[in-house]
XYZ file of C-alpha atoms in Angstrom:
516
model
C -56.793 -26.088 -26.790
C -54.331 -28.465 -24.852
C -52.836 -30.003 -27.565
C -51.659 -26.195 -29.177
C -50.443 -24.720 -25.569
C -48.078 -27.727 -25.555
C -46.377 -26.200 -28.904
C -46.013 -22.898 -27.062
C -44.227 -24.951 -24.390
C -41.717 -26.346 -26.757
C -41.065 -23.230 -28.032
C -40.536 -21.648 -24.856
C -38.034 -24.813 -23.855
C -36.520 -23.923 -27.062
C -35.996 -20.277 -26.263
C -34.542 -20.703 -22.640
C -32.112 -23.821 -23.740
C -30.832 -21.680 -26.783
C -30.275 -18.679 -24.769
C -28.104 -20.869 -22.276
C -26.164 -21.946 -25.402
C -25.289 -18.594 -25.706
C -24.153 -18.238 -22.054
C -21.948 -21.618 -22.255
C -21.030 -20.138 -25.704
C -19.979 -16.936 -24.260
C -18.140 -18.721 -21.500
C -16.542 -21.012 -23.937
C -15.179 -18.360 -26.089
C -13.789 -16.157 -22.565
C -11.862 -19.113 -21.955
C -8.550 -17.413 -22.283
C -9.584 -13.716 -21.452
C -7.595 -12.104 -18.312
C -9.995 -11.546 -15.488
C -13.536 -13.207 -17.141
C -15.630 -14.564 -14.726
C -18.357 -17.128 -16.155
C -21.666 -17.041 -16.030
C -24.495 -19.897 -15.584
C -28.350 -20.021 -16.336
C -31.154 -21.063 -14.164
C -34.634 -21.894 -15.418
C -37.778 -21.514 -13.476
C -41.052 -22.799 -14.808
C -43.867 -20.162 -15.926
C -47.160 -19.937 -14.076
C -49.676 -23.424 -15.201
C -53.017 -23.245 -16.174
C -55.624 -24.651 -13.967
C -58.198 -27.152 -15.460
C -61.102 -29.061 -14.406
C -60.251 -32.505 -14.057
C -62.924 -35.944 -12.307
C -61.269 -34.953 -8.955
C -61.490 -31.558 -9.348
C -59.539 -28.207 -10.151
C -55.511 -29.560 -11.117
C -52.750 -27.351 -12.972
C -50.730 -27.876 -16.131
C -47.456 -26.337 -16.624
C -47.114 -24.108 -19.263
C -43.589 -24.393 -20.222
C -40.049 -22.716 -19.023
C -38.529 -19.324 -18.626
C -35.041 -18.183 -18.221
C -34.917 -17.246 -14.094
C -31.409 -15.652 -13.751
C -28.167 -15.176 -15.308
C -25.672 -15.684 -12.315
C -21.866 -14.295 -12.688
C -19.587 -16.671 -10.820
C -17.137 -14.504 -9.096
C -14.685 -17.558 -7.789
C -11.544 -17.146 -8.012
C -9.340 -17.496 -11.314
C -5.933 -18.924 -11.315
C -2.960 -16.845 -11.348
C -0.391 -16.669 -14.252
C 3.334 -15.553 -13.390
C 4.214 -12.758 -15.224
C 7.811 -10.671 -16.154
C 6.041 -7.311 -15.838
C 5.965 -5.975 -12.472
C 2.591 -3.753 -13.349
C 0.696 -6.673 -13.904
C -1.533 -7.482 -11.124
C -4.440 -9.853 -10.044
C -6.156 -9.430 -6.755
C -6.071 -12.222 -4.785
C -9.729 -12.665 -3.176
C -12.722 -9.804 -3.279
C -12.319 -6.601 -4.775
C -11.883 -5.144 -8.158
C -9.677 -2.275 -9.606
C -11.091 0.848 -10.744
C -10.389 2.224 -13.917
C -11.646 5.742 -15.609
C -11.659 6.966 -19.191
C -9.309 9.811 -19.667
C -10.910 13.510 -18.710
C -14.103 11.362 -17.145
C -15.601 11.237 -14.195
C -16.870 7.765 -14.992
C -15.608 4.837 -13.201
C -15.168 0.944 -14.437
C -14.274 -2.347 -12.387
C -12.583 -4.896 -13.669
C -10.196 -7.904 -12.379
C -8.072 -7.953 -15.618
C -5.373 -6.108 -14.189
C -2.656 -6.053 -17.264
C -2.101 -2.408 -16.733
C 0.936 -0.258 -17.761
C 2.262 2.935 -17.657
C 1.412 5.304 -21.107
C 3.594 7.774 -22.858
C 2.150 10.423 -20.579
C 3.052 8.796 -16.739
C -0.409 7.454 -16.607
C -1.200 3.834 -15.525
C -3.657 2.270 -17.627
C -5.204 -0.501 -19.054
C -4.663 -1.637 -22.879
C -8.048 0.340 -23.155
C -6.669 3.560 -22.177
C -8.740 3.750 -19.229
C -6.653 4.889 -15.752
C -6.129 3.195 -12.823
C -7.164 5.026 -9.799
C -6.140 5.090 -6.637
C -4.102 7.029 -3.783
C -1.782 9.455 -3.695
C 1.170 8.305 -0.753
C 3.034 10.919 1.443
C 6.826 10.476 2.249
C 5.968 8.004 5.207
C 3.385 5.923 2.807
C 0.550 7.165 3.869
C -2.337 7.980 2.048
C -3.345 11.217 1.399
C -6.440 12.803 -0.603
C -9.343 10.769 -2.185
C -8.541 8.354 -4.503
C -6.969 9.968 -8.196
C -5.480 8.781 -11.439
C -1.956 7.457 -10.769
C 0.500 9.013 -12.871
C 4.131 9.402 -12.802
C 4.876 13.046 -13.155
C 8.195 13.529 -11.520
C 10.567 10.996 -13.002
C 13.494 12.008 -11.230
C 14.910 11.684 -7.364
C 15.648 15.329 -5.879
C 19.116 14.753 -4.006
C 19.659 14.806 -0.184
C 22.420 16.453 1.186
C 24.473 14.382 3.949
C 24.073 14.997 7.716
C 25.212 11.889 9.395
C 28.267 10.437 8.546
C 29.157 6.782 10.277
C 33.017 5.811 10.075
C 33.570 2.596 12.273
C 36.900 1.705 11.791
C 39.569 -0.554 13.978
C 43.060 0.669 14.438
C 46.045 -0.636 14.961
C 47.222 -1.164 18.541
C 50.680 -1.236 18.119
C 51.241 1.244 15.628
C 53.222 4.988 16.874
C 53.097 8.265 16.561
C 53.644 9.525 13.085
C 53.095 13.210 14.036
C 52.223 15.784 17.340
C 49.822 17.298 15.736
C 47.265 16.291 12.479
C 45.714 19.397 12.628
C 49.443 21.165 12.257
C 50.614 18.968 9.728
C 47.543 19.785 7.391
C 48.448 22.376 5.051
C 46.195 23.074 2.533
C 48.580 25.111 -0.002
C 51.335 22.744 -0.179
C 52.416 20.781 -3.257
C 51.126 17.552 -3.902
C 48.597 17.192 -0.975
C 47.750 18.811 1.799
C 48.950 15.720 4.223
C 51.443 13.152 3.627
C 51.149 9.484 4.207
C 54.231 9.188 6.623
C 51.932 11.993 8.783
C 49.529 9.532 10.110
C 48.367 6.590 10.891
C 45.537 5.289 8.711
C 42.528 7.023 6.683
C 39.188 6.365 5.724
C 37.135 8.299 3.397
C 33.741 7.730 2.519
C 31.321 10.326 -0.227
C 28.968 12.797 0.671
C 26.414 14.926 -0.938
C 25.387 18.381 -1.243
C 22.007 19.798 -1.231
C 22.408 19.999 -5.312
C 23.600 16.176 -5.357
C 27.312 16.929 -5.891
C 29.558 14.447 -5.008
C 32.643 15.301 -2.323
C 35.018 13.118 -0.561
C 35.041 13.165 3.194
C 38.377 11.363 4.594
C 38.880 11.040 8.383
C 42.844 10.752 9.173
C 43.441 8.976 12.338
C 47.294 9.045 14.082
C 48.951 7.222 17.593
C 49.358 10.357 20.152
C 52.344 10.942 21.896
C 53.162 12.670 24.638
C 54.484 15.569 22.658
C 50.767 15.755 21.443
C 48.730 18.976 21.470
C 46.080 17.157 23.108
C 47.716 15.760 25.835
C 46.640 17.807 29.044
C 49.090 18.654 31.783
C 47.593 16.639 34.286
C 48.816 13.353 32.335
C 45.851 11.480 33.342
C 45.377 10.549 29.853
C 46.345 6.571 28.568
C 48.240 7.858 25.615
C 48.952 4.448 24.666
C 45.138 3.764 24.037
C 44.482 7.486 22.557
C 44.434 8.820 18.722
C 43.966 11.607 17.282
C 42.171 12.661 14.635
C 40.744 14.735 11.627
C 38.150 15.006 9.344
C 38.403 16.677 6.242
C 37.410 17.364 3.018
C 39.528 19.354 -0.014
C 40.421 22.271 0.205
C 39.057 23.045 -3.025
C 35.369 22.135 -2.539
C 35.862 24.161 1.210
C 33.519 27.367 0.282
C 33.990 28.561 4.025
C 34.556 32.300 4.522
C 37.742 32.183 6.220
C 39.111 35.270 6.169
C 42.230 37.224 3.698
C 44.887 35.524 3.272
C 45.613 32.052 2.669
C 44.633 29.407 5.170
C 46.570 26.402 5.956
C 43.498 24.503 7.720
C 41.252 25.176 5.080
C 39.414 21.828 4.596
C 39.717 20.626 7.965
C 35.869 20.417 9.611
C 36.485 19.008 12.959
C 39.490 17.732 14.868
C 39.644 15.451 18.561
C 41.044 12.444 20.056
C 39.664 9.123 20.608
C 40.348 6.755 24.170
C 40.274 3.092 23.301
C 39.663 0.922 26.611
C 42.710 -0.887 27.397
C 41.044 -3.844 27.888
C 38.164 -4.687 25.657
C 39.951 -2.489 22.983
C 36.482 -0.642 22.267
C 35.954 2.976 22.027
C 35.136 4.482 25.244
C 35.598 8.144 25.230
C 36.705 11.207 22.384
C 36.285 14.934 21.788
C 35.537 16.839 19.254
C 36.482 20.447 18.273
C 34.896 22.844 15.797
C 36.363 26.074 14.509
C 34.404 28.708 15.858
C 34.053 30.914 12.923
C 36.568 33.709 14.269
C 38.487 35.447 10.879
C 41.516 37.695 10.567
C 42.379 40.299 7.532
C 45.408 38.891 7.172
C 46.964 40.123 3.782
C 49.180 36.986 2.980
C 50.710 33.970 4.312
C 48.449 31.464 7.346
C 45.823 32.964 8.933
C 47.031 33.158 12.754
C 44.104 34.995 13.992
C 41.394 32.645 12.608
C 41.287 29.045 11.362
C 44.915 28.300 12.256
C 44.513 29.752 15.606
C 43.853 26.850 18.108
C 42.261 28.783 20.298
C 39.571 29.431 17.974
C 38.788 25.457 17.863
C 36.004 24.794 20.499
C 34.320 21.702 21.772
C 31.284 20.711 18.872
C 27.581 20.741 19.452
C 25.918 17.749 19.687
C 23.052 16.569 17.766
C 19.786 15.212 19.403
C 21.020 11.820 19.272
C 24.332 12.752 20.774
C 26.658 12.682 18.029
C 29.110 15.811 17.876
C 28.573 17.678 14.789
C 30.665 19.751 12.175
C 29.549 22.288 9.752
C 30.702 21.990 5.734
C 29.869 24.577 3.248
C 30.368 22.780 -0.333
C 28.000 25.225 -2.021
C 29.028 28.866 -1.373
C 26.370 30.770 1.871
C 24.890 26.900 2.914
C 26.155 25.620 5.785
C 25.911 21.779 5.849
C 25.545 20.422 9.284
C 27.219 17.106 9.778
C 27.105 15.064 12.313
C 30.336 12.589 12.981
C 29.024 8.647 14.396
C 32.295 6.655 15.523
C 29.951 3.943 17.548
C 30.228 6.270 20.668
C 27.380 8.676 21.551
C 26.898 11.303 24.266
C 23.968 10.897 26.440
C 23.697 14.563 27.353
C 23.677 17.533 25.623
C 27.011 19.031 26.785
C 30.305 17.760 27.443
C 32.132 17.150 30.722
C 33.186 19.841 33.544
C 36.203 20.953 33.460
C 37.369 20.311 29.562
C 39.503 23.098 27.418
C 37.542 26.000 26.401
C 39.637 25.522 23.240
C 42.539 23.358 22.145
C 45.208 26.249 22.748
C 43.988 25.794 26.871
C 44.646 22.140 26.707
C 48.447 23.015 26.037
C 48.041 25.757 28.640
C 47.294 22.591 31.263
C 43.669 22.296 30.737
C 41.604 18.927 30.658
C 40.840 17.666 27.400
C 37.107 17.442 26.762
C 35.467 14.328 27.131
C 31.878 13.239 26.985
C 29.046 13.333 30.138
C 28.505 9.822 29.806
C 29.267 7.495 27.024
C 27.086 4.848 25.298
C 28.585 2.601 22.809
C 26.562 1.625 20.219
C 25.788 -2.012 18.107
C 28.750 -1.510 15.921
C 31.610 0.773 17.457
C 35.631 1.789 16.852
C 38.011 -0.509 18.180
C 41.759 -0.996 19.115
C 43.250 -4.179 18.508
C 46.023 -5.979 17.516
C 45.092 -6.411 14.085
C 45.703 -4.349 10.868
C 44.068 -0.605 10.934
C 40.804 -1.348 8.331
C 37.418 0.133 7.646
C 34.497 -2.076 9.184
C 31.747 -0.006 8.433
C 30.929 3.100 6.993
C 27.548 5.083 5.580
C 26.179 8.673 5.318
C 22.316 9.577 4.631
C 22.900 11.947 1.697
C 22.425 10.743 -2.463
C 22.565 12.747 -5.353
C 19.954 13.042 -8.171
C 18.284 9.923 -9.159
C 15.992 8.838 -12.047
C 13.568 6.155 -12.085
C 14.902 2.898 -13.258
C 11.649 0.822 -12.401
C 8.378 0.487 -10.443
C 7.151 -2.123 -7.806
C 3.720 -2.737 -6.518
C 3.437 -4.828 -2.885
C 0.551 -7.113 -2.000
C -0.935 -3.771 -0.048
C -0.778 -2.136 -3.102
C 1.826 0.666 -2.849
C 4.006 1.312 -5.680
C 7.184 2.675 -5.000
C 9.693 3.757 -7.585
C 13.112 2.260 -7.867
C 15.506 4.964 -8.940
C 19.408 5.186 -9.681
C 20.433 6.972 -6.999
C 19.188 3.902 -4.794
C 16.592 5.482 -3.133
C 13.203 3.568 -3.107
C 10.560 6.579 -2.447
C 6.461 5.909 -2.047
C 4.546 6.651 -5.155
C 0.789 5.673 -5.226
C -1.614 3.222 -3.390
C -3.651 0.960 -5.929
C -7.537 1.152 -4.759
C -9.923 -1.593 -4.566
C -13.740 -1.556 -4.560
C -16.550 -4.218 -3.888
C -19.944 -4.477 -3.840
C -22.718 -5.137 -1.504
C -24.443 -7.383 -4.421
C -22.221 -7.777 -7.029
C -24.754 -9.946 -9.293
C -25.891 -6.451 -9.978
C -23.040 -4.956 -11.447
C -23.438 -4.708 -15.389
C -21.484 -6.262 -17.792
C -20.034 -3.304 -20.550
C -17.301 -5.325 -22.042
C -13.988 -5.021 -22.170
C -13.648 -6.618 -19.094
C -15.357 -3.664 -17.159
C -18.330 -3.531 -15.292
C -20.366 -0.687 -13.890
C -22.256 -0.311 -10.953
C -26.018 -0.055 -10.859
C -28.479 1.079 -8.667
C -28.967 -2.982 -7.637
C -25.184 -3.183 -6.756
C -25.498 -0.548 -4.484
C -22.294 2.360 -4.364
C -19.047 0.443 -4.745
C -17.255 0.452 -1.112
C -13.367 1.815 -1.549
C -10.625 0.637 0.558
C -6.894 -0.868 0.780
C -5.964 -3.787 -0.616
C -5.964 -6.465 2.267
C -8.515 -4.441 4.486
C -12.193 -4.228 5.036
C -12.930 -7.619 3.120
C -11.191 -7.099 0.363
C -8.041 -9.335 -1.363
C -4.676 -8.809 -1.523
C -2.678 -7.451 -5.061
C -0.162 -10.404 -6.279
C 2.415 -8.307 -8.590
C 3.642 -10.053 -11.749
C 0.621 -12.065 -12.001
C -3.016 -12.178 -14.244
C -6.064 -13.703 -13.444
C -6.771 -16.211 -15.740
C -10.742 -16.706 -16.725
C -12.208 -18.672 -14.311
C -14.356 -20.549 -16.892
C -13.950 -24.863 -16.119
C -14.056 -26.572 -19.675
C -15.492 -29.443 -18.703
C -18.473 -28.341 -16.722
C -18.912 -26.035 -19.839
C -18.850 -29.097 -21.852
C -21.453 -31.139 -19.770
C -23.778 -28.081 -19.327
C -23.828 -28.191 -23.528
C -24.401 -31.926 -23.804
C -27.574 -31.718 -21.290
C -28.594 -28.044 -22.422
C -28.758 -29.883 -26.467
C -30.655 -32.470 -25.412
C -32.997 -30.215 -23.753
C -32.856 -27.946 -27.072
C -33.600 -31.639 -29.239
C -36.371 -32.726 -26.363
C -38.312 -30.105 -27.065
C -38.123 -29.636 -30.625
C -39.434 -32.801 -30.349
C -42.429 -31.821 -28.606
C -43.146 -29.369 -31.111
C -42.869 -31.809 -33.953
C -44.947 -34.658 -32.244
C -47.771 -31.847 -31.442
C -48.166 -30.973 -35.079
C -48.416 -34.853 -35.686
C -51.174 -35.139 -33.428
C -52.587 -31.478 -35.012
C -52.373 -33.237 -38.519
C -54.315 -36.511 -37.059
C -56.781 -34.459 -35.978
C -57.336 -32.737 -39.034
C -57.791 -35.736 -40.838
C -60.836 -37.070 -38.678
C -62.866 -34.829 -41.461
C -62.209 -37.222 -43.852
């Protein structure tokens, strides 16, 4: 009886040691698969006989069994990668993928994903990545969803700030009394001329269908024949300029009355004070027409646009900026609002200023602001060449997507030709309360079971979970030479106990052959 339950005890050393040859076989042959995590055996022996022995009751084993296979879930190395969709996470967590039209979900680590001929972002499987959907700030919003691209394309943004931060020349002169008069919108060749003013800057704008329109700001030395320059002569002409901003008369869809209009084009007009000093903006006004017509049949308009007293101080904006109004597409007025580096910290402008530009001839103050607060980067006045040192506006036109990032937080945001960079999705995580539960369904998935417990969702980088690295793969996590050594001693356990089994039967076949 002893000598046969040691056979079953080689064979069950035989079983469990060939079964871990699969394991380090399966490891061995993952070696090179994105996102594997190895797995290791543990033996346990099975429950021993009791037997009577001279000092009493004592146990014999009766072999081995196979006691767990354990995942290792340490981390894998990370490969650099060209593709910006490929991503590894870089601590807990796994991605969750779905089949197409299923409410099943998959984790994995592999994360080569990419996006399909339909928008969606998948694995080479087919299966989709979920995760969030992100609002205009980045914010999630909704429960967690396939991504896919739908929308490849950028809707435009018409302009409403315009920044022109330019420094003029101190000693330049007057070139002209009046911009505003010197604009002429139906004369040949242009409707200003160079020896008019001063300098120019222009800088494109958009409409709210994304067309592009040219927005130039003509800037000229007052004098004291100016139009601007009030009665009282309290004003520093030599540190004053007027100005202009404009756009063509062509793309100028205002309703301006019958007739033809010389100021057609012209959005807002004004003066700027430079201190004398520092040579920094310190003061300007702004006027607006006021959106008075005549029915003139031919010739300027005298009773609307042209008309100077129809030009009134400008709004401002809630950040204090005085604002114009454009129409480029025909019945949309396009607010604007002008930033020299000077802003108004109230909502109105100073007592006392013109009504209109005619009163300012008539011996009225010029308009100037409450109070004025310079900006970081303002206008200036010095004795250096009239240039451009910074300009910007808000607006773009239609863009398309030219590629797609994902951050270590796991947003993606789309890169698209118009420059903008808008938020697309959220990649999701999950992890497990016992992941040694989670079953293995190949392809480098796993499903939960009811051992794993529910899979616990969040944001990458938050609630225990790792952080995405973009352009990188998880390389299997498998270690060669442990694999090695764990074959060496798991085949010398395999020979050890075929060796039992062969010495039994020798001792079998002796006792056989006491018959004879």
């Amino acid at each position: 009886m002893g000598i046969s339950s040691s056979l079953f005890s080689g064979i069950s050393g035989l079983s469990t040691n060939g079964n871990a040859m699969s394991v380090i076989g399966d490891n061995i042959a993952n070696v090179n698969t994105i996102g594997f995590k190895s797995s290791r055996t543990t033996f346990e022996d099975v429950l021993s006989q009791s037997v009577s022995t001279a000092s009493g009751s004592s146990q014999i084993g009766r072999g081995t069994a196979l006691s767990d296979v354990d995942t290792l879930f340490q981390q894998g190395s990370f490969e650099s990668t060209s593709n910006a969709t490929d991503l590894a996470i870089g601590g807990n967590g796994f991605f969750m993928v779905s089949p197409m039209s299923s409410d099943t979900t998959y984790f994995t680590r592999a994360g080569q994903f990419r996006f399909d001929a339909d928008g969606f972002f998948t694995n080479p499987a087919g299966y989709v990545v979920q995760g969030w959907k992100l609002d205009d700030e980045g914010n999630d919003t909704g429960t967690l969803v396939d991504i896919r691209l739908s929308d490849f394309t950028s809707a435009p943004e018409a302009s409403n700030a315009v920044t022109a931060i330019t420094n003029l020349q101190a000693q330049d002169s007057s070139n002209s009394n009046s911009l505003f008069g010197t604009w002429n919108a139906d004369a040949v060749g242009g409707a200003i001329q160079d020896a008019s003013y001063g300098y120019q800057t222009a800088i494109r704008v958009y409409d709210s269908l994304g067309n592009s329109h040219d927005l130039t700001i003509y800037y000229d030395k007052m004098s004291a024949a100016s139009e601007y320059n009030d009665a009282g002569g309290t004003q520093d002409l030599d540190n004053m300029w007027e100005y202009i901003v404009t756009i063509s008369p062509n793309e100028d869809a205002r309703n301006l009355g019958d007739g033809l209009n010389r100021a057609q084009g012209v959005l807002m007009r004004g003066t700027m004070t430079y201190n004398a000093s520092s040579g920094a903006l310190s003061d300007l006004s702004a006027y607006v027409w006021n959106g008075t017509t005549s029915t003139a049949a031919a010739g300027d308009d005298p009773d609307g646009i042209d008309n100077n007293a129809n030009w009134v101080p400008a709004t401002f904006s809630t950040d204090g900026y005085p604002m114009c109004i454009a129409q480029f597409v025909p019945g949309v007025d396009q607010v604007i609002q002008m930033q020299f580096g000077l802003r108004n910290t109230g909502t109105s402008w100073a007592t006392g200023g013109a009504a209109n530009v005619a009163a300012i001839a008539a011996g009225t103050n010029n308009s100037i602001l409450t109070t004025s607060e310079p900006q970081a980067l303002t206008s200036t006045q010095y004795a250096s060449a009239s240039t451009t040192v910074y300009q910007t506006q808000d607006g773009y036109g239609t863009g398309f997507l030219e590629n797609v990032s994902v951050g270590t937080d796991g947003i993606m945001v789309g890169h698209y030709s118009n420059g903008q960079i808008l938020y697309l999705y959220r990649v999701g995580l999950a992890k497990f309360n016992n992941s040694q539960a989670l079953n293995k369904v190949g392809g480098n998935l796993w499903s939960a079971t009811r051992d794993s417990g529910d899979p616990i969702t969040g944001q990458p980088g938050t609630n225990g979970l790792g952080k995405i690295a973009p352009n990188s793969l998880e390389q299997s996590n498998v270690d060669i030479a442990q694999e090695f050594v764990r074959m060496i001693t798991t085949e010398r356990g395999f020979q050890a106990n075929s060796r039992i089994i062969t010495t039994t039967d020798n001792m079998l076949q002796e006792l056989i052959n006491l018959k004879r």
